[in-house]
PDB file of C-alpha atoms in Angstrom:
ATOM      1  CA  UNK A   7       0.000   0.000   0.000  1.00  0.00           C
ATOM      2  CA  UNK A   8       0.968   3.395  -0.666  1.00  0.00           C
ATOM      3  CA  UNK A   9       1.843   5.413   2.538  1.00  0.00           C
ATOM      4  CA  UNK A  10       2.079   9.122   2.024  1.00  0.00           C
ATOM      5  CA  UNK A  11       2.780  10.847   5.610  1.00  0.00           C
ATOM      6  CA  UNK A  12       2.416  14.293   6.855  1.00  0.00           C
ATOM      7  CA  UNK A  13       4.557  15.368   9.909  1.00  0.00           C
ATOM      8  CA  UNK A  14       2.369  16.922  11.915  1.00  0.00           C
ATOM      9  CA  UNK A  15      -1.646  16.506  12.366  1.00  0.00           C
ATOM     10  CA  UNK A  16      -2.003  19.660  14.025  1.00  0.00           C
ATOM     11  CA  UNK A  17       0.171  22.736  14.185  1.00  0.00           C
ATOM     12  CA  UNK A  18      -0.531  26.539  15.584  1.00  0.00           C
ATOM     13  CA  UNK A  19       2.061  28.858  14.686  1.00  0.00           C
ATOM     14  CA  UNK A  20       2.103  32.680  14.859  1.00  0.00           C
ATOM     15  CA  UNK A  21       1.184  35.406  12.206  1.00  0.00           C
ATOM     16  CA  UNK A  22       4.695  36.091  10.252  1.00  0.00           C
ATOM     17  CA  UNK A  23       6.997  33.099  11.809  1.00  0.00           C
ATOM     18  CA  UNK A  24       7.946  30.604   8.851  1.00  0.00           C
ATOM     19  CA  UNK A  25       6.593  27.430   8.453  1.00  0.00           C
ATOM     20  CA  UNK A  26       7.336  24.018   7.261  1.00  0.00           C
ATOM     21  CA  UNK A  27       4.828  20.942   6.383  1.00  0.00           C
ATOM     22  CA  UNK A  28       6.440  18.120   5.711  1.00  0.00           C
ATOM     23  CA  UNK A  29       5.347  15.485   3.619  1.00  0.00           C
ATOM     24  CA  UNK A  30       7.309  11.524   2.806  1.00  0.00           C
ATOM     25  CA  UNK A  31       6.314   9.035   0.495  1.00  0.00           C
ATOM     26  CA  UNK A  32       7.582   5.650   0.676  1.00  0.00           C
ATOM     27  CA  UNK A  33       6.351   4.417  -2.829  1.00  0.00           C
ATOM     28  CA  UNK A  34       9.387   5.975  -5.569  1.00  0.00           C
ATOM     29  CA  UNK A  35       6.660   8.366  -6.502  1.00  0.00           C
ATOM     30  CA  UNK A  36       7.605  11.242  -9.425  1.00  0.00           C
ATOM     31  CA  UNK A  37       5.164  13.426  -8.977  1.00  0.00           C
ATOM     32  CA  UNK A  38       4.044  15.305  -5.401  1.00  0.00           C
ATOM     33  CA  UNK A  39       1.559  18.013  -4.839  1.00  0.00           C
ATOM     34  CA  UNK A  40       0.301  20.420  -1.702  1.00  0.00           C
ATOM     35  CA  UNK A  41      -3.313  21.547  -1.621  1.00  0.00           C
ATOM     36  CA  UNK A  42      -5.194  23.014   0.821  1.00  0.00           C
ATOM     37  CA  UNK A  43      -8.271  22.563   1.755  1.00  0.00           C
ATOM     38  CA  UNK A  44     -11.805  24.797   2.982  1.00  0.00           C
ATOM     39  CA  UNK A  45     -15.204  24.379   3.106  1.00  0.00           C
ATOM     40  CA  UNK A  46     -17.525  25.633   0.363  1.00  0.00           C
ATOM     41  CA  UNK A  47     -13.954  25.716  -1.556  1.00  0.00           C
ATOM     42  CA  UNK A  48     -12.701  22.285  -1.657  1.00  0.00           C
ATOM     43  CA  UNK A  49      -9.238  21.626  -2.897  1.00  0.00           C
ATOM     44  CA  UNK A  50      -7.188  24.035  -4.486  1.00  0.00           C
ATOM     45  CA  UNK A  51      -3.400  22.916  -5.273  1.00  0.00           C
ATOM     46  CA  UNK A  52      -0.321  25.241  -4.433  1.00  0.00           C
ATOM     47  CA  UNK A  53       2.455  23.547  -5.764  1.00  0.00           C
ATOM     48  CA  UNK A  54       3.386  20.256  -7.622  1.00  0.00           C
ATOM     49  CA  UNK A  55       6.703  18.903  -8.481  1.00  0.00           C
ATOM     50  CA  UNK A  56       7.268  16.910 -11.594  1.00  0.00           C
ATOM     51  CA  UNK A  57      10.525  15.250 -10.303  1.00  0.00           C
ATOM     52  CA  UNK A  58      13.726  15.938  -7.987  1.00  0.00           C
ATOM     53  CA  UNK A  59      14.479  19.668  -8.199  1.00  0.00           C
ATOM     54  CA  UNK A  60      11.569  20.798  -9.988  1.00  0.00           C
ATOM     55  CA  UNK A  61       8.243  22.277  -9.667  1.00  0.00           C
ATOM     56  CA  UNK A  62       5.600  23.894 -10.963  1.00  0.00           C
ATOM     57  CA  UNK A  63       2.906  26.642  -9.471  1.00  0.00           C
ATOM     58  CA  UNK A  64      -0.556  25.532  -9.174  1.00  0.00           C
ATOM     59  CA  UNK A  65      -3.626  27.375  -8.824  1.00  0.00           C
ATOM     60  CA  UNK A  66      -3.002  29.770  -5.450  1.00  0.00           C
ATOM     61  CA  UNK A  67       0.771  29.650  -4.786  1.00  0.00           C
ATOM     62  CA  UNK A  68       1.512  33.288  -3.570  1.00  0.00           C
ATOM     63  CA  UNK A  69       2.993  33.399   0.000  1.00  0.00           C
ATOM     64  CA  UNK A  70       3.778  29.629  -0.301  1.00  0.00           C
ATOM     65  CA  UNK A  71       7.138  28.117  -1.457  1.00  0.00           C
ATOM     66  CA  UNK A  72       8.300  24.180  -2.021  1.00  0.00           C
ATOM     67  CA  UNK A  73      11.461  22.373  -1.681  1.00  0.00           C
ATOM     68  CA  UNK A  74      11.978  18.934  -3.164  1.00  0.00           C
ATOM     69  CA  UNK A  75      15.599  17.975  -2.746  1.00  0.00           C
ATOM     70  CA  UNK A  76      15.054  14.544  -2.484  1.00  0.00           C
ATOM     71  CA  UNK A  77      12.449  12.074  -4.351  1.00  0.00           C
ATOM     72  CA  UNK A  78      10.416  10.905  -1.215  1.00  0.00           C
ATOM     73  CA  UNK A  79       9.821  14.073   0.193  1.00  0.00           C
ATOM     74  CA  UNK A  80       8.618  17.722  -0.641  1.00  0.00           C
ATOM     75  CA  UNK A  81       8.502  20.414   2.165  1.00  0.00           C
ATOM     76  CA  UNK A  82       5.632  23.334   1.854  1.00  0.00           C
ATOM     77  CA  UNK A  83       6.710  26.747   3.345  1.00  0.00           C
ATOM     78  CA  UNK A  84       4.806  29.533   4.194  1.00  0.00           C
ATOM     79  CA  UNK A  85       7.400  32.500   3.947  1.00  0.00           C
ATOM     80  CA  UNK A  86       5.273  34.675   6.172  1.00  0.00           C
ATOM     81  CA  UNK A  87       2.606  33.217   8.066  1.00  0.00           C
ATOM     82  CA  UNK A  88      -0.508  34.912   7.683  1.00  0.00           C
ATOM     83  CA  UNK A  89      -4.459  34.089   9.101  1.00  0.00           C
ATOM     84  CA  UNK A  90      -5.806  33.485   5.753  1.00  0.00           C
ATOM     85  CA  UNK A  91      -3.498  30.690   5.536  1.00  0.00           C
ATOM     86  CA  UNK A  92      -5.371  28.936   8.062  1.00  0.00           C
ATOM     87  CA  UNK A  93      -6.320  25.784   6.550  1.00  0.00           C
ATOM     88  CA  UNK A  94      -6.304  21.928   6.553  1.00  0.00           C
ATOM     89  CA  UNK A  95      -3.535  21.109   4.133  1.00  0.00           C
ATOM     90  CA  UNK A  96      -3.073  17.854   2.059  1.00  0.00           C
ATOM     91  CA  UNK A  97       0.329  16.112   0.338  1.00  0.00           C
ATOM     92  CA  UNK A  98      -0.161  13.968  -2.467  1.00  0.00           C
ATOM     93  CA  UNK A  99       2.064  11.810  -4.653  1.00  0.00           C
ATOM     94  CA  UNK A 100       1.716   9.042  -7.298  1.00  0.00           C
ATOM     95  CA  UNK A 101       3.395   7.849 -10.347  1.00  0.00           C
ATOM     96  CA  UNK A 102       3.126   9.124 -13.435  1.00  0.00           C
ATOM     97  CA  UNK A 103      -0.021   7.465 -15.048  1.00  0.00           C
ATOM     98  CA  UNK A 104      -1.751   6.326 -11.930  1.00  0.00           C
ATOM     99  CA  UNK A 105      -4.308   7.973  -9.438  1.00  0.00           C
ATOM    100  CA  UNK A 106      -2.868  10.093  -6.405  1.00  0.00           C
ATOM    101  CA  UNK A 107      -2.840   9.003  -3.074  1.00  0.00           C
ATOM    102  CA  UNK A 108      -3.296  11.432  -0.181  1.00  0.00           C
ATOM    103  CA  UNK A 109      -1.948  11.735   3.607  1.00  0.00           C
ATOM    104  CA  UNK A 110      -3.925  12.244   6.137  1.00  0.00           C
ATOM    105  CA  UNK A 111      -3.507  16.620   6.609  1.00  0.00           C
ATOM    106  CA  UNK A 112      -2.219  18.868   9.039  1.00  0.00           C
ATOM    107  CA  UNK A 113      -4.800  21.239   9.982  1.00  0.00           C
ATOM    108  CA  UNK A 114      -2.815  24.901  10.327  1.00  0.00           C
ATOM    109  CA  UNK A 115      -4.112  27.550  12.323  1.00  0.00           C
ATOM    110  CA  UNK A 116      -2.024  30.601  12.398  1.00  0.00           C
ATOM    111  CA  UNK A 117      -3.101  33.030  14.989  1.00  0.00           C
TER     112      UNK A 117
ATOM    113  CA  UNK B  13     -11.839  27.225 -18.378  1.00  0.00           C
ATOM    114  CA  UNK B  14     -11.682  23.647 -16.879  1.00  0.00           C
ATOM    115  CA  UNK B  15     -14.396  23.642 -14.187  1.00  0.00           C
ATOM    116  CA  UNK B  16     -15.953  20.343 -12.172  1.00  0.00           C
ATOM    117  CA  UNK B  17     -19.358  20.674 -10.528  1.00  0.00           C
ATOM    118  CA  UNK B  18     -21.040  17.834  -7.999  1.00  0.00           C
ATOM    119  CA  UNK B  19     -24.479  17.716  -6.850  1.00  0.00           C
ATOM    120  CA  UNK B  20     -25.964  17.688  -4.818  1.00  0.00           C
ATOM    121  CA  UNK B  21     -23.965  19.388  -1.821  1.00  0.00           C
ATOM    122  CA  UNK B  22     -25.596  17.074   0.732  1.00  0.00           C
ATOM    123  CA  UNK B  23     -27.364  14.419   0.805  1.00  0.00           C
ATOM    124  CA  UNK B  24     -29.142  12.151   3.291  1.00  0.00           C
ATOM    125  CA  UNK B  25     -30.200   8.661   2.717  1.00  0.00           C
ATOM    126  CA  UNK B  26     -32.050   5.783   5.021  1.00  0.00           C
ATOM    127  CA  UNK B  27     -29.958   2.789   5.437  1.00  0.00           C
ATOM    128  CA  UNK B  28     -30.855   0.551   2.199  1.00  0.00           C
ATOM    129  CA  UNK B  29     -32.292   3.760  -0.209  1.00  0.00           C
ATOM    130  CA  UNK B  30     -30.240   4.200  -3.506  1.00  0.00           C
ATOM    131  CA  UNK B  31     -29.189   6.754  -4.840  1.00  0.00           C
ATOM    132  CA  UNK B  32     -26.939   8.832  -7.196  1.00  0.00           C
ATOM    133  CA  UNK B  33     -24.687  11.387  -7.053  1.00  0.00           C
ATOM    134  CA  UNK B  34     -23.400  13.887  -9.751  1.00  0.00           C
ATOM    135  CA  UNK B  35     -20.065  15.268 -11.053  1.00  0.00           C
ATOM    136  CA  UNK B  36     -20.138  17.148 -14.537  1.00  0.00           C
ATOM    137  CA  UNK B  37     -17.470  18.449 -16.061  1.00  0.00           C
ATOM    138  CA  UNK B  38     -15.890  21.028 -18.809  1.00  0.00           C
ATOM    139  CA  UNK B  39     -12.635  20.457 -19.670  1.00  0.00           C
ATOM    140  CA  UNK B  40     -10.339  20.236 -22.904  1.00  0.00           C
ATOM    141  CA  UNK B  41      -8.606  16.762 -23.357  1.00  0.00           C
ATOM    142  CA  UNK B  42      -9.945  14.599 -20.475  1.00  0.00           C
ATOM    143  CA  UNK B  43      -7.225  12.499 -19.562  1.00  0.00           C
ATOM    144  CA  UNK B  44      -9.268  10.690 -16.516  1.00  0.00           C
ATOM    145  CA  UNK B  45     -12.194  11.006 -14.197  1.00  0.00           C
ATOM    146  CA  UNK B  46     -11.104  10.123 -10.114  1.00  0.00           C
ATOM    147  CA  UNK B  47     -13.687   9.504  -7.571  1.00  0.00           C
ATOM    148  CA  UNK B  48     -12.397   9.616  -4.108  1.00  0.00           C
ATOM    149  CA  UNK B  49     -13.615   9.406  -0.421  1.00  0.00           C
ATOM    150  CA  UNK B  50     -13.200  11.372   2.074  1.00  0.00           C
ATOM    151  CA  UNK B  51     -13.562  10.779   5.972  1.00  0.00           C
ATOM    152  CA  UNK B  52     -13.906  13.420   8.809  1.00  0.00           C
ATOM    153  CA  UNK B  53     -10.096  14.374   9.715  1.00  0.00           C
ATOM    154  CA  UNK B  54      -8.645  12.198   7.201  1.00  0.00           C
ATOM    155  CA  UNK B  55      -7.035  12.713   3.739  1.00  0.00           C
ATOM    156  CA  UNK B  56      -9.393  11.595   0.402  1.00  0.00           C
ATOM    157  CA  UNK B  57      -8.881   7.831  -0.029  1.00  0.00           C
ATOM    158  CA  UNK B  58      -9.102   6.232  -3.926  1.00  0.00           C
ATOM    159  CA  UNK B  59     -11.682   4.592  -5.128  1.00  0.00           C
ATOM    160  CA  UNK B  60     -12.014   4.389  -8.947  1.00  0.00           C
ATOM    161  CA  UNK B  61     -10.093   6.022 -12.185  1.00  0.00           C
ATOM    162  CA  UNK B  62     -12.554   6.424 -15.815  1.00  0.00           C
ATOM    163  CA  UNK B  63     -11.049   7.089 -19.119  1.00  0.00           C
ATOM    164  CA  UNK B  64     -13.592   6.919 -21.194  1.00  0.00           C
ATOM    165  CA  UNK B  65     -17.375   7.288 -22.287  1.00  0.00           C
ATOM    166  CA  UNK B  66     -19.212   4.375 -21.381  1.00  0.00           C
ATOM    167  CA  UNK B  67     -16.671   3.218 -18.763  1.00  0.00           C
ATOM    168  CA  UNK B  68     -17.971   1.397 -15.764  1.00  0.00           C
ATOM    169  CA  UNK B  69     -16.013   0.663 -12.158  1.00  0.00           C
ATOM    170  CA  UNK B  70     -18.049  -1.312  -9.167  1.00  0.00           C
ATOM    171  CA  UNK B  71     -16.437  -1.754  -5.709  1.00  0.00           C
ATOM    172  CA  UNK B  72     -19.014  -3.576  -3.131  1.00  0.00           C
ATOM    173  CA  UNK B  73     -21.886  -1.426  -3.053  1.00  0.00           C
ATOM    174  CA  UNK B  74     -20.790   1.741  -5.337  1.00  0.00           C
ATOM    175  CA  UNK B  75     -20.947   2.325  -9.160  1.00  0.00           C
ATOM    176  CA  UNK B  76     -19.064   4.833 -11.316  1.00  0.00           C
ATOM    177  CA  UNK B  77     -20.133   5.814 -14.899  1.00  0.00           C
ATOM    178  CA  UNK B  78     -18.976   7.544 -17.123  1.00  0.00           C
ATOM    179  CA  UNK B  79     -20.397  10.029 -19.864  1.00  0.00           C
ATOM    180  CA  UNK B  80     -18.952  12.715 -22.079  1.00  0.00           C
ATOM    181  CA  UNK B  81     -19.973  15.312 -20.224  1.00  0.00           C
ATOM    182  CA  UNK B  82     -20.352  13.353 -16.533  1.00  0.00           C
ATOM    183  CA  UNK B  83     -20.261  10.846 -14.044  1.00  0.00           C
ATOM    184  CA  UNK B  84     -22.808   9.284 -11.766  1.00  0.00           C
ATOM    185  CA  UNK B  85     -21.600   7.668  -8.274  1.00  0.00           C
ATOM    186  CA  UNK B  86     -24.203   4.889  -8.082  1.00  0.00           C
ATOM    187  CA  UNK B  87     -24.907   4.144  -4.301  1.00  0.00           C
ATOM    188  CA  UNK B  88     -27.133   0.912  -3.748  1.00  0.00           C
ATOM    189  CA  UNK B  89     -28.801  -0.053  -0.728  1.00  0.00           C
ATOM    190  CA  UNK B  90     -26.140   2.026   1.591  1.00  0.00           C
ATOM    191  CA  UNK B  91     -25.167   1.461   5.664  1.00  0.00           C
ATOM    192  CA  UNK B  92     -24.181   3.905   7.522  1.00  0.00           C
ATOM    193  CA  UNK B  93     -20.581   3.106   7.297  1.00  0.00           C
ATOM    194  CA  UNK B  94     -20.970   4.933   3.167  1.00  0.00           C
ATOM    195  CA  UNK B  95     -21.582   8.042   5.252  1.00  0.00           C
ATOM    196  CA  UNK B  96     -18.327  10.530   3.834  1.00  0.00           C
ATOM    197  CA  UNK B  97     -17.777  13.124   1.324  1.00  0.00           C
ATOM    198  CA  UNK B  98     -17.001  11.837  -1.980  1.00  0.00           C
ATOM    199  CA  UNK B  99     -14.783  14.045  -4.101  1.00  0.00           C
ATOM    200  CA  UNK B 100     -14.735  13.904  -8.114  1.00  0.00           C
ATOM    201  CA  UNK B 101     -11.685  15.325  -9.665  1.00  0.00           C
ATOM    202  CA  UNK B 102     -10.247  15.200 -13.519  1.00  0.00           C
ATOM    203  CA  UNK B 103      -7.411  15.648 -15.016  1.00  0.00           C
ATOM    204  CA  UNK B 104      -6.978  17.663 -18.011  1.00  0.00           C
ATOM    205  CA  UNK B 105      -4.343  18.743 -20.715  1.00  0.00           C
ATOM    206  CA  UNK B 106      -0.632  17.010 -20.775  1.00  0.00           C
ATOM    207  CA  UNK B 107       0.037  14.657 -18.945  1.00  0.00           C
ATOM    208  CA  UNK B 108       1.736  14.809 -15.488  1.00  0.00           C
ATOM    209  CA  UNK B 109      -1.210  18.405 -14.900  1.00  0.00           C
ATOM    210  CA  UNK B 110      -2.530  18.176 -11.490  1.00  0.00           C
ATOM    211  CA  UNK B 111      -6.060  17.259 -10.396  1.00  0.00           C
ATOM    212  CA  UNK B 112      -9.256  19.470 -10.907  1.00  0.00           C
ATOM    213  CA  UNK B 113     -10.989  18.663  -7.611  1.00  0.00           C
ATOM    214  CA  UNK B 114     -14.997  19.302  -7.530  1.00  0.00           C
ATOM    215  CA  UNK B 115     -16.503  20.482  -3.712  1.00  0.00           C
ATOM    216  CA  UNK B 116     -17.630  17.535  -2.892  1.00  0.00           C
ATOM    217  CA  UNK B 117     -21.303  15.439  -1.897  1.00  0.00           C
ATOM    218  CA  UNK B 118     -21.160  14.916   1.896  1.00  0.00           C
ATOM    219  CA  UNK B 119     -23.383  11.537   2.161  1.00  0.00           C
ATOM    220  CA  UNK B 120     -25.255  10.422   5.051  1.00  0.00           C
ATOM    221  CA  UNK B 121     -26.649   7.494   5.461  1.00  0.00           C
ATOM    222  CA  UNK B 122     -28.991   6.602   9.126  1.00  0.00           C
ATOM    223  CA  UNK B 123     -30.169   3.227  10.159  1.00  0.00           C
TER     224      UNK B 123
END
């Protein structure tokens, strides 16, 4: 089975401190993505990286950046922390071709 | 503009009453239709993948179809165990795109 983990569940942080999610898959995926998630919005996707290295903006990526420096793992940072970014974020990651599997979130409140 | 729209929003069932839910779509090259699950606190889990018009999937008591301009969850005779939010997404364009995630139908089903 595909495991896709997120490091943290839950996480408060402050209004302008940086912050890292975290996300590992175990499964030689190429392809990762971040979303977030809100009601009445549903997902929206920040980021996705095509392979080692590289990556591509999705549909809302301003005050977000990515880091993929290895193939199992792809680290979502919020430069500035800010309320609006209060949100239940989700990792993904599959191979190319097949569906994408999901980790279980860490919901972000920034305060 | 690609766009994915699922009906209805919510819907509540007895334990044992079919029904259906929608997810229609506008997009330029479909490349696949996903239907996924989604539990309280948890990440969406896979269910089914449709390439094509007239494509069917079953898995224990749901049914995907697929049309050229939508798909139908099929729910028969549900328990209360079915009770989630089931996401349609599709993905569009060149390969490797990210998904196109729809809001969602949050199901519940009493006994």
């Amino acid at each position: 089975d595909v495991k896709v983990t997120q490091s943290s569940r839950y996480l408060v942080k402050r209004t302008g401190e940086k912050v890292f999610l975290e996300c590992v898959q175990d499964m030689d995926h190429e392809n990762m993505f971040w979303y977030r998630q809100d009601p009445g919005l549903g997902l929206r996707l920040i980021y996705f990286s095509y392979d080692v290295k590289m990556k591509e903006k999705g549909d809302i990526p301003e005050g977000y950046s990515v880091s993929r420096e290895k193939k199992e793992r792809f680290s979502l940072i919020l430069e500035s922390a800010s309320t609006n970014q209060t949100s239940m974020y989700l990792c993904a990651s599959r191979q190319q071709g097949q569906p994408q599997h999901f980790g279980d979130g860490t919901r972000l409140s920034i305060l | 503009e690609d766009q994915v729209t699922q009906s209805p929003e919510a819907l509540r069932l007895q334990e044992g009453e079919s029904s259906s839910l929608n997810c229609s779509y506008t997009v330029s090259g479909l490349r696949g239709l996903f239907w996924y699950r989604q539990d309280p606190g948890k990440g969406p889990e896979f269910l089914f993948t449709l390439y094509s018009a007239g494509e069917e999937k079953e898995k224990e008591r749901l049914k995907a179809t697929l049309t050229k301009k939508e798909s139908f969850l099929h729910i028969t005779a549900p328990k209360p165990e079915d009770s989630a939010t089931y996401l349609c997404a599709v993905q569009a364009g060149q390969a490797g795109t990210a998904l196109i995630f729809g809001k969602g139908t949050t199901l519940s089903v009493s006994s």
